[in-house]
């Protein structure tokens, strides 16, 4: 930029992080990962993406909701290091998608991952997590034991997010998660259910990895085959979401990013950003549609704003007081937000089927959708000797196989 980076540009760039912030920190808070590391890896992943795509696409990458359930399961059954190894491998799955696009264009992905497969997989991501949201909304410890105060807090948080979604103007309409958390947190403070001790005891400057290793939320990645095979197939859903986000930002800016720098490059950038984030102890990254909405609103299409947002996220990762505040957010606040959020994810899956006019009167389509939904929501786990497959990943694999095997309806 010839005119340098002035205060106005810095503030506008920071604003994009503000739009992404609520969703960015929500994933680590739900999965037991460290929010500060998630901030760092979102910033680092965005900068890596910009490097690979030659600084042409104004998108911001941060925590992916598709991996919440797999992370929770893997942390419990395989271990922390094994989970990060599996997540890093899932990022490398994008290399395959990138190669397919490079050789055969967008149609190559559509052949293996048509809407009849991706729609129900996205629905599974939201619906399989529905019980988690309800338990968090009803209790302060996430157990689901009913507590009246918890229900009041979660209801207010939910209503706030709904109001912002429905009636928010301009930038406000893009931050329903953040607004719901803020209002719910303030109400929790007034009701005296927030323990502020961690904030007073925290340092102003911290090294996130030191703190994370102390509390068990980070370990060096371990590449365990079981964890890899369990998590890797989940990359199907965010990969398809990525294509939609690139189409959306292309529409906003009036440039065809599928051609230049090319969808193969953006997929590669997203995948390597996910692997980098996982190796460093953060959740997998994905392109954020909220930030694309903010780009459309502000008309700020220069990539420099995403770099500013990314650098700001990296700097905030070392701000110990902020990390402490995030960890004091009461469970019901998150529960109220998640009722809306997980439902919206499922609705996006339904929208994928409707928008692409998937004919559910055809037996083939009905079979694929039905089997994917039940396997995913029922959380079927198969132990094939030393190999474990299950949940969203298994549902995605079954969907792909059924799509390839079942003949087209006559």
Coordinates of C-alpha atoms in Angstrom, one line a residue:
X1 CA 0.0 0.0 0.0
X2 CA 1.5 3.3 -1.0
X3 CA -0.3 5.3 1.6
X4 CA 0.9 3.1 4.5
X5 CA -1.2 1.7 7.3
X6 CA -3.0 4.5 9.1
X7 CA -5.1 4.4 12.2
X8 CA -8.3 4.1 10.2
X9 CA -7.0 0.9 8.5
X10 CA -5.8 -0.6 11.8
X11 CA -9.2 0.0 13.4
X12 CA -11.1 -1.5 10.4
X13 CA -8.8 -4.5 10.5
X14 CA -9.3 -5.0 14.2
X15 CA -13.0 -4.8 13.5
X16 CA -12.9 -7.9 11.4
X17 CA -11.3 -9.8 14.3
X18 CA -14.1 -8.4 16.5
X19 CA -16.7 -10.0 14.1
X20 CA -14.9 -13.4 14.3
X21 CA -14.1 -13.3 18.0
X22 CA -17.2 -15.0 19.5
X23 CA -17.1 -18.0 17.3
X24 CA -13.3 -18.2 17.3
X25 CA -13.1 -18.7 21.1
X26 CA -16.2 -20.7 21.4
X27 CA -14.7 -23.9 19.9
X28 CA -11.8 -24.1 22.3
X29 CA -14.0 -23.3 25.3
X30 CA -16.3 -26.2 24.3
X31 CA -13.6 -28.7 23.6
X32 CA -11.2 -28.1 26.4
X33 CA -8.5 -26.5 24.2
X34 CA -6.9 -23.2 25.1
X35 CA -8.6 -20.0 23.8
X36 CA -5.4 -18.0 23.7
X37 CA -3.7 -20.6 21.5
X38 CA -6.8 -20.6 19.3
X39 CA -6.3 -16.8 18.9
X40 CA -2.7 -17.3 18.0
X41 CA -3.4 -20.2 15.5
X42 CA -6.2 -18.3 13.8
X43 CA -3.9 -15.4 13.2
X44 CA -1.0 -17.6 12.1
X45 CA -3.3 -19.7 9.9
X46 CA -4.7 -16.6 8.2
X47 CA -1.2 -15.3 7.4
X48 CA -0.2 -18.7 6.0
X49 CA -3.3 -18.8 3.9
X50 CA -2.5 -15.3 2.5
X51 CA 1.0 -16.5 1.7
X52 CA -0.2 -19.5 -0.2
X53 CA -2.9 -17.6 -2.1
X54 CA -0.5 -14.8 -3.0
X55 CA -2.4 -12.3 -0.8
X56 CA -5.4 -12.1 -3.1
X57 CA -8.4 -13.4 -1.1
X58 CA -9.7 -11.2 1.7
X59 CA -10.8 -13.9 4.1
X60 CA -10.1 -14.7 7.8
X61 CA -9.5 -18.2 9.1
X62 CA -10.5 -19.4 12.6
X63 CA -11.9 -22.2 14.6
X64 CA -14.1 -24.7 12.8
X65 CA -17.3 -26.0 14.4
X66 CA -17.3 -29.1 12.3
X67 CA -14.6 -30.7 14.6
X68 CA -16.2 -30.0 18.0
X69 CA -17.7 -33.5 18.5
X70 CA -14.7 -35.4 17.1
X71 CA -12.3 -33.4 19.3
X72 CA -14.4 -34.1 22.4
X73 CA -14.5 -37.8 21.6
X74 CA -10.8 -38.0 20.7
X75 CA -9.6 -36.1 23.7
X76 CA -11.5 -38.5 25.9
X77 CA -10.7 -41.8 24.1
X78 CA -7.3 -41.3 22.4
X79 CA -5.6 -38.5 24.3
X80 CA -4.6 -34.9 23.9
X81 CA -1.5 -35.4 21.7
X82 CA -3.2 -38.0 19.6
X83 CA -6.1 -35.6 19.0
X84 CA -3.7 -32.9 17.7
X85 CA -2.0 -35.5 15.5
X86 CA -5.4 -36.5 14.0
X87 CA -6.4 -32.9 13.4
X88 CA -3.2 -32.1 11.7
X89 CA -3.8 -35.1 9.4
X90 CA -7.3 -33.9 8.7
X91 CA -5.8 -30.6 7.4
X92 CA -3.6 -32.7 5.0
X93 CA -6.8 -34.2 3.6
X94 CA -7.2 -30.8 1.9
X95 CA -4.2 -31.7 -0.2
X96 CA -6.2 -34.4 -1.8
X97 CA -9.1 -32.0 -2.4
X98 CA -6.7 -29.4 -3.8
X99 CA -5.2 -32.0 -6.2
X100 CA -8.6 -33.1 -7.4
X101 CA -9.6 -29.5 -8.2
X102 CA -6.2 -28.9 -9.8
X103 CA -6.7 -31.8 -12.2
X104 CA -10.4 -31.8 -12.7
X105 CA -11.8 -28.5 -11.6
X106 CA -14.7 -27.9 -9.2
X107 CA -16.6 -30.8 -10.8
X108 CA -14.1 -33.3 -9.5
X109 CA -15.1 -32.5 -5.9
X110 CA -18.8 -32.4 -6.8
X111 CA -18.5 -35.9 -8.2
X112 CA -17.4 -37.3 -4.9
X113 CA -19.1 -34.8 -2.6
X114 CA -22.5 -33.8 -4.1
X115 CA -25.1 -32.0 -2.1
X116 CA -26.9 -35.2 -1.3
X117 CA -23.8 -36.2 0.7
X118 CA -22.6 -32.9 2.1
X119 CA -26.1 -31.7 3.1
X120 CA -26.8 -34.5 5.7
X121 CA -23.2 -34.5 6.9
X122 CA -23.6 -30.8 7.8
X123 CA -26.9 -31.6 9.5
X124 CA -25.2 -34.3 11.5
X125 CA -22.6 -31.8 12.8
X126 CA -25.4 -29.6 14.3
X127 CA -27.8 -32.3 15.4
X128 CA -25.3 -34.6 17.0
X129 CA -24.3 -31.7 19.3
X130 CA -27.9 -30.8 20.3
X131 CA -27.8 -32.7 23.6
X132 CA -24.6 -30.9 24.6
X133 CA -26.3 -27.5 24.1
X134 CA -29.3 -28.5 26.2
X135 CA -27.3 -29.9 29.1
X136 CA -25.1 -26.7 29.1
X137 CA -28.2 -24.5 29.0
X138 CA -29.8 -26.3 32.1
X139 CA -26.8 -26.5 34.4
X140 CA -23.7 -24.7 35.6
X141 CA -21.5 -27.8 35.2
X142 CA -22.8 -29.1 31.9
X143 CA -24.3 -32.2 33.5
X144 CA -27.9 -31.4 32.5
X145 CA -29.2 -31.3 36.1
X146 CA -31.8 -28.6 36.0
X147 CA -31.0 -25.3 37.7
X148 CA -33.4 -22.3 37.5
X149 CA -30.7 -19.6 37.5
X150 CA -28.9 -21.5 34.7
X151 CA -32.0 -21.5 32.6
X152 CA -32.6 -17.8 33.1
X153 CA -29.0 -17.0 32.0
X154 CA -29.1 -19.3 29.0
X155 CA -32.5 -18.0 27.9
X156 CA -31.4 -14.4 28.1
X157 CA -28.2 -15.2 26.1
X158 CA -30.3 -17.1 23.5
X159 CA -32.9 -14.3 23.2
X160 CA -30.1 -11.7 22.8
X161 CA -28.5 -13.7 20.0
X162 CA -31.8 -14.1 18.2
X163 CA -32.6 -10.4 18.5
X164 CA -29.2 -9.4 17.1
X165 CA -29.7 -11.9 14.2
X166 CA -33.2 -10.7 13.4
X167 CA -33.0 -6.9 14.1
X168 CA -29.3 -6.0 14.3
X169 CA -28.2 -3.3 11.9
X170 CA -25.0 -3.2 9.9
X171 CA -22.0 -4.5 11.9
X172 CA -24.1 -5.5 14.9
X173 CA -26.0 -8.1 12.8
X174 CA -22.7 -9.9 12.2
X175 CA -21.8 -10.5 15.9
X176 CA -24.8 -12.4 17.4
X177 CA -22.6 -14.9 19.2
X178 CA -20.4 -12.2 20.7
X179 CA -23.4 -10.1 21.8
X180 CA -25.1 -13.1 23.3
X181 CA -22.0 -13.9 25.3
X182 CA -21.5 -10.3 26.5
X183 CA -25.1 -9.9 27.7
X184 CA -25.2 -13.3 29.3
X185 CA -21.9 -12.6 31.1
X186 CA -23.1 -9.3 32.4
X187 CA -26.3 -11.0 33.7
X188 CA -24.2 -13.7 35.3
X189 CA -22.1 -11.1 37.1
X190 CA -25.2 -9.4 38.4
X191 CA -26.5 -12.7 39.7
X192 CA -23.2 -13.4 41.4
X193 CA -22.5 -16.7 39.7
X194 CA -19.1 -15.7 38.1
X195 CA -15.9 -16.6 40.0
X196 CA -13.5 -13.7 39.2
X197 CA -10.6 -15.3 41.1
X198 CA -8.9 -16.6 38.0
X199 CA -8.8 -13.1 36.5
X200 CA -7.2 -11.5 39.6
X201 CA -4.6 -14.3 39.8
X202 CA -3.7 -14.3 36.1
X203 CA -0.7 -12.5 34.8
X204 CA -0.9 -9.7 32.2
X205 CA 1.6 -11.3 29.9
X206 CA 1.7 -15.1 29.5
X207 CA 3.0 -17.7 27.1
X208 CA -0.1 -19.7 26.2
X209 CA 1.6 -23.0 25.7
X210 CA 3.2 -23.0 29.1
X211 CA -0.3 -22.4 30.7
X212 CA -1.9 -25.0 28.4
X213 CA 0.6 -27.7 29.3
X214 CA 0.0 -27.1 33.0
X215 CA -3.7 -27.6 32.7
X216 CA -3.5 -30.5 30.2
X217 CA -5.0 -28.7 27.2
X218 CA -1.9 -29.1 25.1
X219 CA 0.6 -31.8 24.3
X220 CA 3.0 -32.5 21.5
X221 CA 1.2 -34.1 18.6
X222 CA 1.2 -37.9 18.4
X223 CA 0.3 -39.4 15.0
X224 CA -1.9 -42.3 16.1
X225 CA -3.6 -44.2 13.3
X226 CA -6.9 -44.7 15.3
X227 CA -7.2 -40.9 16.0
X228 CA -6.3 -40.0 12.5
X229 CA -8.8 -42.3 10.9
X230 CA -11.5 -41.1 13.3
X231 CA -10.9 -37.4 12.7
X232 CA -9.7 -37.2 9.1
X233 CA -13.0 -37.9 7.3
X234 CA -14.6 -34.9 9.1
X235 CA -12.6 -32.7 6.7
X236 CA -15.3 -33.4 4.1
X237 CA -17.8 -30.9 5.6
X238 CA -15.5 -27.8 6.1
X239 CA -13.9 -28.5 2.6
X240 CA -17.3 -28.1 1.0
X241 CA -18.1 -25.1 3.2
X242 CA -14.8 -23.6 2.0
X243 CA -15.9 -23.8 -1.6
X244 CA -19.1 -21.9 -0.7
X245 CA -17.2 -19.2 1.2
X246 CA -14.8 -18.6 -1.7
X247 CA -17.8 -18.3 -4.0
X248 CA -19.4 -15.8 -1.6
X249 CA -16.3 -13.6 -1.3
X250 CA -15.9 -13.7 -5.1
X251 CA -19.4 -12.4 -5.3
X252 CA -18.7 -9.6 -2.8
X253 CA -15.5 -8.4 -4.4
X254 CA -16.5 -9.0 -8.0
X255 CA -13.4 -11.2 -8.6
X256 CA -13.3 -14.9 -9.5
X257 CA -11.1 -16.4 -6.9
X258 CA -11.9 -19.9 -8.3
X259 CA -9.8 -18.9 -11.2
X260 CA -7.2 -16.6 -9.6
X261 CA -5.5 -17.6 -7.4
X262 CA -7.5 -20.8 -8.0
X263 CA -9.7 -23.0 -5.8
X264 CA -6.8 -25.5 -5.6
X265 CA -4.7 -22.8 -3.9
X266 CA -7.4 -21.7 -1.5
X267 CA -8.1 -25.3 -0.5
X268 CA -4.4 -25.9 0.0
X269 CA -4.1 -22.7 2.1
X270 CA -7.0 -23.7 4.3
X271 CA -5.7 -27.2 4.8
X272 CA -2.2 -26.2 5.7
X273 CA -3.6 -23.5 8.0
X274 CA -5.6 -26.3 9.8
X275 CA -2.5 -28.5 10.1
X276 CA -0.4 -25.6 11.4
X277 CA -3.1 -24.7 14.0
X278 CA -3.3 -28.3 15.1
X279 CA 0.4 -28.8 15.5
X280 CA 0.5 -25.6 17.6
X281 CA -2.4 -26.7 19.8
X282 CA -5.3 -24.9 18.3
X283 CA -8.6 -26.1 16.7
X284 CA -8.7 -26.6 13.0
X285 CA -9.2 -23.5 10.9
X286 CA -11.9 -22.7 8.4
X287 CA -12.9 -19.6 6.4
X288 CA -15.3 -17.4 8.3
X289 CA -18.5 -16.4 6.5
X290 CA -19.2 -13.7 9.2
X291 CA -16.0 -11.9 8.1
X292 CA -17.1 -12.2 4.5
X293 CA -20.4 -10.5 5.5
X294 CA -18.4 -7.7 7.2
X295 CA -16.3 -7.3 4.0
X296 CA -19.6 -6.9 2.0
X297 CA -20.8 -4.4 4.6
X298 CA -17.7 -2.2 4.8
X299 CA -16.5 -2.6 1.2
X300 CA -13.1 -3.1 2.7
X301 CA -11.8 -5.7 0.2
X302 CA -8.1 -5.1 0.6
X303 CA -6.2 -8.2 2.1
X304 CA -4.3 -5.8 4.4
X305 CA -7.3 -5.7 6.7
X306 CA -7.1 -9.5 7.2
X307 CA -3.4 -9.3 8.0
X308 CA -4.1 -6.6 10.6
X309 CA -6.9 -8.8 12.1
X310 CA -4.5 -11.8 12.1
X311 CA -1.6 -9.9 13.8
X312 CA -4.0 -8.5 16.4
X313 CA -5.2 -12.1 17.2
X314 CA -1.6 -13.2 17.6
X315 CA -0.8 -10.3 20.0
X316 CA -4.0 -10.9 22.1
X317 CA -3.0 -14.5 22.6
X318 CA -0.3 -13.3 25.0
X319 CA -2.7 -11.2 27.0
X320 CA -3.3 -13.3 30.1
X321 CA -6.2 -11.4 31.6
X322 CA -8.2 -11.8 28.4
X323 CA -7.7 -15.6 28.5
X324 CA -8.7 -15.7 32.1
X325 CA -11.9 -13.7 31.4
X326 CA -12.9 -16.2 28.7
X327 CA -12.4 -19.1 31.0
X328 CA -14.8 -17.6 33.6
X329 CA -17.8 -17.5 31.2
X330 CA -20.5 -19.5 32.8
X331 CA -21.6 -22.7 31.1
X332 CA -25.3 -21.6 30.7
X333 CA -24.2 -18.6 28.7
X334 CA -22.5 -20.9 26.2
X335 CA -25.5 -23.3 26.3
X336 CA -28.0 -20.6 25.3
X337 CA -25.8 -19.5 22.4
X338 CA -25.3 -23.1 21.2
X339 CA -29.0 -23.8 21.0
X340 CA -29.2 -21.3 18.2
X341 CA -25.8 -22.0 16.7
X342 CA -26.0 -25.8 16.4
X343 CA -29.6 -25.5 15.1
X344 CA -28.4 -23.0 12.5
X345 CA -25.6 -25.5 11.4
X346 CA -28.3 -28.2 10.9
X347 CA -30.5 -25.7 9.0
X348 CA -27.6 -24.9 6.7
X349 CA -27.4 -28.6 5.9
X350 CA -31.2 -28.6 5.1
X351 CA -30.6 -25.5 3.0
X352 CA -27.9 -27.3 1.0
X353 CA -30.4 -30.0 0.0
X354 CA -33.1 -27.4 -0.8
X355 CA -30.9 -24.9 -2.7
X356 CA -29.5 -27.7 -4.9
X357 CA -33.0 -29.1 -5.5
X358 CA -32.1 -32.6 -4.2
X359 CA -35.2 -34.7 -5.1
X360 CA -36.0 -36.7 -2.0
X361 CA -38.7 -38.6 -3.9
X362 CA -35.9 -40.5 -5.5
X363 CA -35.1 -43.7 -3.6
X364 CA -31.3 -43.2 -4.1
X365 CA -31.3 -39.8 -2.5
X366 CA -33.6 -40.9 0.3
X367 CA -31.3 -43.8 1.2
X368 CA -28.1 -41.8 1.3
X369 CA -29.6 -39.0 3.5
X370 CA -31.3 -41.4 5.8
X371 CA -28.3 -43.6 6.4
X372 CA -25.9 -40.7 6.9
X373 CA -28.2 -39.0 9.4
X374 CA -28.8 -42.1 11.6
X375 CA -25.1 -43.1 11.6
X376 CA -24.0 -39.6 12.4
X377 CA -26.6 -38.6 15.0
X378 CA -26.6 -42.1 16.5
X379 CA -22.8 -41.8 16.8
X380 CA -22.1 -45.2 15.4
X381 CA -18.5 -46.3 16.2
X382 CA -16.9 -49.3 14.4
X383 CA -13.9 -51.1 15.8
X384 CA -12.2 -52.8 12.8
X385 CA -9.3 -54.6 14.5
X386 CA -6.9 -51.8 15.6
X387 CA -8.9 -49.2 13.6
X388 CA -11.7 -47.1 15.0
X389 CA -14.2 -45.2 12.8
X390 CA -17.2 -43.3 14.0
X391 CA -19.4 -40.3 14.3
X392 CA -19.4 -37.6 11.7
X393 CA -16.4 -39.0 10.0
X394 CA -17.9 -42.5 9.5
X395 CA -21.2 -40.8 8.3
X396 CA -19.2 -38.9 5.7
X397 CA -17.4 -41.9 4.5
X398 CA -20.6 -44.0 4.2
X399 CA -22.3 -41.1 2.3
X400 CA -19.4 -40.9 -0.2
X401 CA -19.5 -44.7 -0.7
X402 CA -23.2 -44.9 -1.1
X403 CA -23.1 -42.0 -3.6
X404 CA -20.5 -43.9 -5.7
X405 CA -22.2 -47.4 -5.4
X406 CA -25.9 -46.7 -5.7
X407 CA -27.1 -46.4 -9.3
X408 CA -28.9 -43.3 -10.4
X409 CA -32.7 -43.6 -10.2
X410 CA -34.3 -44.2 -13.5

